[in-house]
Amino acid sequence: MKFRSLLLLGAPGSGKGTQGQVLGQIPGFVHLSSGEFFRSLDPGSDVGKLFRQYSDRGQLVPDDFTIRVWQDHVQTLIASGRYRPSTDFLVLDGIPRNVNQLTQLSASLDILHVFHLSCPNREILIQRLAGRAHQGNRADDADPKVILQRIAIYEAETKPLLGAIPRERLHDIDADQMPYQVLRQILQALP
Ligand code: ADP
């Protein structure tokens, strides 16, 4: 059985995490953030160290490794009853992040809707990330060079995903709105 999924797609700072967290509070929706999952790994473990090697430079973790740890994580959620594939929607935040990941996951995911949180004004993204850096838990938000690198990788690797999504499943949403306004548009697009 494929996992029924909603995908949040957007540049760093576009609000994927904020929307994912709120949607994840709704019964029947399970928020799955690849970045959050990676950050929860023990920083002293081999997998935790590998993640930091890439994320500290603003680069994507290699696809094969990402897909493997993500699939293990989903299986753990299923085994512990936190995610029930027969009834729940997965709210994917940060994965798939390029066309290769989409291809590798297409056997396990049924992506019903894609919400593109669009913010062409990069200054807004940079300001949001810089603001978040003060909260102190993300080394990759503290360095302006790393922020620019993450935005560049989004443009080069993640944005092309939009071209691989059937038009009727794709919803463009202005990310430069209050979070409740973005949320309203997401919910309105759902049947
Ligand atoms: P943001 O979208 O704000 O940059 P995320 O929390 O989604 O942040 O990701 C943080 C970092 O985690 C990324 O820069 C990357 O190194 C790694 N990462 C997260 N998801 C993936 C993924 N699907 N594939 C490869 N690397 C990922």
mmCIF file of C-alpha atoms and ligand atoms in Angstrom:
data_model
loop_
_atom_site.group_PDB
_atom_site.id
_atom_site.type_symbol
_atom_site.label_atom_id
_atom_site.label_comp_id
_atom_site.label_asym_id
_atom_site.label_seq_id
_atom_site.Cartn_x
_atom_site.Cartn_y
_atom_site.Cartn_z
ATOM 1 C CA MET A 1 0.000 0.000 0.000
ATOM 2 C CA LYS A 2 1.253 3.475 -0.861
ATOM 3 C CA PHE A 3 1.356 6.177 1.809
ATOM 4 C CA ARG A 4 -1.240 8.888 1.107
ATOM 5 C CA SER A 5 0.762 12.087 1.285
ATOM 6 C CA LEU A 6 0.598 15.856 1.109
ATOM 7 C CA LEU A 7 3.883 17.522 0.192
ATOM 8 C CA LEU A 8 5.030 20.927 1.421
ATOM 9 C CA LEU A 9 7.528 22.353 -1.031
ATOM 10 C CA GLY A 10 9.352 25.637 -0.641
ATOM 11 C CA ALA A 11 12.687 27.335 -0.142
ATOM 12 C CA PRO A 12 14.349 27.441 3.282
ATOM 13 C CA GLY A 13 12.393 29.963 5.351
ATOM 14 C CA SER A 14 9.187 29.619 3.307
ATOM 15 C CA GLY A 15 7.309 28.203 6.301
ATOM 16 C CA LYS A 16 7.163 24.473 5.501
ATOM 17 C CA GLY A 17 8.024 23.543 9.078
ATOM 18 C CA THR A 18 5.502 25.958 10.588
ATOM 19 C CA GLN A 19 2.665 24.679 8.399
ATOM 20 C CA GLY A 20 3.732 21.058 8.861
ATOM 21 C CA GLN A 21 3.687 21.399 12.632
ATOM 22 C CA VAL A 22 0.223 22.942 12.651
ATOM 23 C CA LEU A 23 -1.213 20.411 10.183
ATOM 24 C CA GLY A 24 0.356 17.622 12.237
ATOM 25 C CA GLN A 25 -1.862 18.642 15.175
ATOM 26 C CA ILE A 26 -4.982 17.656 13.220
ATOM 27 C CA PRO A 27 -6.102 14.087 13.947
ATOM 28 C CA GLY A 28 -5.389 11.963 10.883
ATOM 29 C CA PHE A 29 -2.405 14.085 9.764
ATOM 30 C CA VAL A 30 1.155 13.028 10.586
ATOM 31 C CA HIS A 31 3.889 15.628 10.041
ATOM 32 C CA LEU A 32 7.177 14.184 8.843
ATOM 33 C CA SER A 33 10.073 16.605 8.511
ATOM 34 C CA SER A 34 13.280 15.124 7.144
ATOM 35 C CA GLY A 35 15.355 18.010 8.533
ATOM 36 C CA GLU A 36 13.834 17.615 12.010
ATOM 37 C CA PHE A 37 14.437 13.910 11.888
ATOM 38 C CA PHE A 38 18.085 14.384 10.877
ATOM 39 C CA ARG A 39 18.578 16.948 13.660
ATOM 40 C CA SER A 40 17.190 14.488 16.220
ATOM 41 C CA LEU A 41 19.970 11.984 15.466
ATOM 42 C CA ASP A 42 22.670 11.635 18.124
ATOM 43 C CA PRO A 43 25.345 14.137 16.945
ATOM 44 C CA GLY A 44 28.037 11.725 18.158
ATOM 45 C CA SER A 45 26.737 8.781 16.099
ATOM 46 C CA ASP A 46 28.046 7.964 12.614
ATOM 47 C CA VAL A 47 24.721 8.934 11.026
ATOM 48 C CA GLY A 48 24.530 12.156 13.053
ATOM 49 C CA LYS A 49 28.085 13.089 12.026
ATOM 50 C CA LEU A 50 27.393 12.344 8.369
ATOM 51 C CA PHE A 51 24.313 14.593 8.464
ATOM 52 C CA ARG A 52 26.257 17.504 10.011
ATOM 53 C CA GLN A 53 29.030 17.168 7.417
ATOM 54 C CA TYR A 54 26.515 18.125 4.741
ATOM 55 C CA SER A 55 24.007 20.321 6.556
ATOM 56 C CA ASP A 56 26.685 22.568 8.073
ATOM 57 C CA ARG A 57 27.751 23.438 4.527
ATOM 58 C CA GLY A 58 24.178 23.872 3.318
ATOM 59 C CA GLN A 59 24.358 20.791 1.100
ATOM 60 C CA LEU A 60 21.908 17.967 0.691
ATOM 61 C CA VAL A 61 22.670 14.675 2.401
ATOM 62 C CA PRO A 62 23.255 11.964 -0.276
ATOM 63 C CA ASP A 63 20.016 10.534 -1.619
ATOM 64 C CA ASP A 64 20.559 6.818 -0.888
ATOM 65 C CA PHE A 65 21.378 7.484 2.750
ATOM 66 C CA THR A 66 18.458 9.936 3.102
ATOM 67 C CA ILE A 67 15.943 7.502 1.626
ATOM 68 C CA ARG A 68 17.200 4.651 3.814
ATOM 69 C CA VAL A 69 16.982 6.548 7.119
ATOM 70 C CA TRP A 70 13.631 8.044 6.122
ATOM 71 C CA GLN A 71 12.160 4.628 5.335
ATOM 72 C CA ASP A 72 13.450 3.223 8.641
ATOM 73 C CA HIS A 73 11.881 6.188 10.431
ATOM 74 C CA VAL A 74 8.480 5.636 8.783
ATOM 75 C CA GLN A 75 8.580 1.950 9.713
ATOM 76 C CA THR A 76 9.331 2.915 13.332
ATOM 77 C CA LEU A 77 6.340 5.290 13.331
ATOM 78 C CA ILE A 78 4.106 2.549 11.950
ATOM 79 C CA ALA A 79 5.379 -0.057 14.442
ATOM 80 C CA SER A 80 4.751 2.304 17.366
ATOM 81 C CA GLY A 81 1.242 3.202 16.150
ATOM 82 C CA ARG A 82 2.102 6.890 15.645
ATOM 83 C CA TYR A 83 1.368 6.614 11.931
ATOM 84 C CA ARG A 84 -1.449 4.425 10.575
ATOM 85 C CA PRO A 85 -1.101 4.240 6.783
ATOM 86 C CA SER A 86 -4.655 2.985 6.264
ATOM 87 C CA THR A 87 -6.234 6.099 7.787
ATOM 88 C CA ASP A 88 -3.629 8.863 8.152
ATOM 89 C CA PHE A 89 -2.220 11.393 5.693
ATOM 90 C CA LEU A 90 1.521 11.975 5.790
ATOM 91 C CA VAL A 91 2.457 15.655 5.664
ATOM 92 C CA LEU A 92 5.884 15.569 4.044
ATOM 93 C CA ASP A 93 8.188 18.479 4.776
ATOM 94 C CA GLY A 94 11.631 18.441 3.165
ATOM 95 C CA ILE A 95 11.409 15.118 1.385
ATOM 96 C CA PRO A 96 11.428 14.280 -1.530
ATOM 97 C CA ARG A 97 13.845 17.118 -2.196
ATOM 98 C CA ASN A 98 14.993 16.409 -5.729
ATOM 99 C CA VAL A 99 13.783 14.455 -8.738
ATOM 100 C CA ASN A 100 15.909 11.423 -7.880
ATOM 101 C CA GLN A 101 14.342 11.181 -4.387
ATOM 102 C CA LEU A 102 10.876 11.529 -5.923
ATOM 103 C CA THR A 103 11.653 8.664 -8.291
ATOM 104 C CA GLN A 104 13.052 6.493 -5.515
ATOM 105 C CA LEU A 105 10.028 7.136 -3.293
ATOM 106 C CA SER A 106 7.377 6.880 -5.977
ATOM 107 C CA ALA A 107 6.805 3.190 -5.229
ATOM 108 C CA SER A 108 5.913 3.995 -1.603
ATOM 109 C CA LEU A 109 4.221 7.407 -1.873
ATOM 110 C CA ASP A 110 0.900 8.479 -3.308
ATOM 111 C CA ILE A 111 1.358 12.270 -3.427
ATOM 112 C CA LEU A 112 -2.190 13.642 -3.539
ATOM 113 C CA HIS A 113 -1.450 17.352 -3.195
ATOM 114 C CA VAL A 114 1.662 19.512 -3.402
ATOM 115 C CA PHE A 115 1.645 22.898 -1.682
ATOM 116 C CA HIS A 116 4.258 25.165 -3.187
ATOM 117 C CA LEU A 117 4.986 27.863 -0.614
ATOM 118 C CA SER A 118 6.224 30.461 -3.021
ATOM 119 C CA CYS A 119 8.370 33.423 -1.964
ATOM 120 C CA PRO A 120 10.249 34.926 -4.909
ATOM 121 C CA ASN A 121 11.551 37.716 -2.643
ATOM 122 C CA ARG A 122 14.714 36.072 -1.297
ATOM 123 C CA GLU A 123 15.300 38.934 1.167
ATOM 124 C CA ILE A 124 12.215 37.833 3.096
ATOM 125 C CA LEU A 125 13.535 34.273 3.343
ATOM 126 C CA ILE A 126 16.969 35.453 4.455
ATOM 127 C CA GLN A 127 15.442 37.672 7.146
ATOM 128 C CA ARG A 128 13.246 34.865 8.454
ATOM 129 C CA LEU A 129 16.178 32.448 8.650
ATOM 130 C CA ALA A 130 18.387 35.019 10.332
ATOM 131 C CA GLY A 131 15.585 35.574 12.876
ATOM 132 C CA ARG A 132 15.316 31.858 13.502
ATOM 133 C CA ALA A 133 19.100 31.635 14.028
ATOM 134 C CA HIS A 134 18.701 33.605 17.268
ATOM 135 C CA GLN A 135 16.731 30.694 18.682
ATOM 136 C CA GLY A 136 20.051 28.916 18.549
ATOM 137 C CA ASN A 137 19.283 25.324 17.601
ATOM 138 C CA ARG A 138 20.320 25.452 13.941
ATOM 139 C CA ALA A 139 23.936 26.004 12.955
ATOM 140 C CA ASP A 140 22.834 26.158 9.293
ATOM 141 C CA ASP A 141 20.733 29.286 9.960
ATOM 142 C CA ALA A 142 23.547 31.196 11.652
ATOM 143 C CA ASP A 143 25.856 31.609 8.650
ATOM 144 C CA PRO A 144 24.696 33.852 5.767
ATOM 145 C CA LYS A 145 26.899 31.935 3.292
ATOM 146 C CA VAL A 146 25.206 28.661 4.252
ATOM 147 C CA ILE A 147 21.766 30.274 3.889
ATOM 148 C CA LEU A 148 22.589 31.444 0.349
ATOM 149 C CA GLN A 149 23.929 28.002 -0.508
ATOM 150 C CA ARG A 150 20.694 26.345 0.718
ATOM 151 C CA ILE A 151 18.591 28.759 -1.362
ATOM 152 C CA ALA A 152 20.790 28.049 -4.423
ATOM 153 C CA ILE A 153 20.382 24.293 -3.925
ATOM 154 C CA TYR A 154 16.638 24.760 -3.596
ATOM 155 C CA GLU A 155 16.584 26.573 -6.960
ATOM 156 C CA ALA A 156 18.797 24.024 -8.696
ATOM 157 C CA GLU A 157 17.581 20.735 -7.217
ATOM 158 C CA THR A 158 14.245 21.068 -5.424
ATOM 159 C CA LYS A 159 12.339 23.546 -7.589
ATOM 160 C CA PRO A 160 12.551 21.274 -10.667
ATOM 161 C CA LEU A 161 10.277 18.892 -8.737
ATOM 162 C CA LEU A 162 7.427 21.292 -9.536
ATOM 163 C CA GLY A 163 7.690 20.277 -13.174
ATOM 164 C CA ALA A 164 7.235 16.615 -12.257
ATOM 165 C CA ILE A 165 3.918 17.146 -10.411
ATOM 166 C CA PRO A 166 0.636 16.900 -12.333
ATOM 167 C CA ARG A 167 -0.856 20.406 -12.590
ATOM 168 C CA GLU A 168 -4.138 19.468 -10.860
ATOM 169 C CA ARG A 169 -2.263 18.374 -7.734
ATOM 170 C CA LEU A 170 -0.123 21.496 -7.493
ATOM 171 C CA HIS A 171 -1.205 24.485 -5.398
ATOM 172 C CA ASP A 172 0.845 27.684 -5.522
ATOM 173 C CA ILE A 173 0.524 29.602 -2.289
ATOM 174 C CA ASP A 174 1.997 33.010 -1.490
ATOM 175 C CA ALA A 175 4.335 32.278 1.434
ATOM 176 C CA ASP A 176 4.645 35.976 2.253
ATOM 177 C CA GLN A 177 1.419 35.984 4.259
ATOM 178 C CA MET A 178 0.633 35.377 7.893
ATOM 179 C CA PRO A 179 0.887 31.672 8.811
ATOM 180 C CA TYR A 180 -2.886 31.468 9.435
ATOM 181 C CA GLN A 181 -3.541 32.793 5.916
ATOM 182 C CA VAL A 182 -1.213 30.209 4.365
ATOM 183 C CA LEU A 183 -2.892 27.514 6.468
ATOM 184 C CA ARG A 184 -6.343 28.623 5.323
ATOM 185 C CA GLN A 185 -5.291 28.280 1.680
ATOM 186 C CA ILE A 186 -3.834 24.820 2.284
ATOM 187 C CA LEU A 187 -7.009 23.633 4.014
ATOM 188 C CA GLN A 188 -9.244 25.142 1.325
ATOM 189 C CA ALA A 189 -7.398 23.172 -1.352
ATOM 190 C CA LEU A 190 -8.133 19.885 0.386
ATOM 191 C CA PRO A 191 -11.310 18.099 -0.685
HETATM 192 P P1 ADP B 1 15.466 24.088 5.282
HETATM 193 O O1 ADP B 1 14.425 23.763 4.269
HETATM 194 O O2 ADP B 1 15.095 25.184 6.206
HETATM 195 O O3 ADP B 1 16.824 24.330 4.677
HETATM 196 P P2 ADP B 1 15.449 21.367 6.526
HETATM 197 O O4 ADP B 1 15.236 21.264 8.007
HETATM 198 O O5 ADP B 1 14.395 20.833 5.634
HETATM 199 O O6 ADP B 1 15.742 22.895 6.273
HETATM 200 O O7 ADP B 1 16.835 20.654 6.151
HETATM 201 C C1 ADP B 1 18.031 20.954 6.822
HETATM 202 C C2 ADP B 1 19.161 20.180 6.181
HETATM 203 O O8 ADP B 1 18.913 18.776 6.315
HETATM 204 C C3 ADP B 1 19.334 20.378 4.674
HETATM 205 O O9 ADP B 1 20.131 21.507 4.376
HETATM 206 C C4 ADP B 1 20.033 19.079 4.275
HETATM 207 O O10 ADP B 1 21.403 19.100 4.619
HETATM 208 C C5 ADP B 1 19.341 18.063 5.172
HETATM 209 N N1 ADP B 1 18.147 17.463 4.524
HETATM 210 C C6 ADP B 1 16.877 17.540 4.948
HETATM 211 N N2 ADP B 1 16.066 16.851 4.140
HETATM 212 C C7 ADP B 1 16.835 16.329 3.175
HETATM 213 C C8 ADP B 1 16.580 15.519 2.035
HETATM 214 N N3 ADP B 1 15.341 15.112 1.718
HETATM 215 N N4 ADP B 1 17.622 15.160 1.271
HETATM 216 C C9 ADP B 1 18.868 15.542 1.549
HETATM 217 N N5 ADP B 1 19.186 16.314 2.601
HETATM 218 C C10 ADP B 1 18.179 16.706 3.410
#
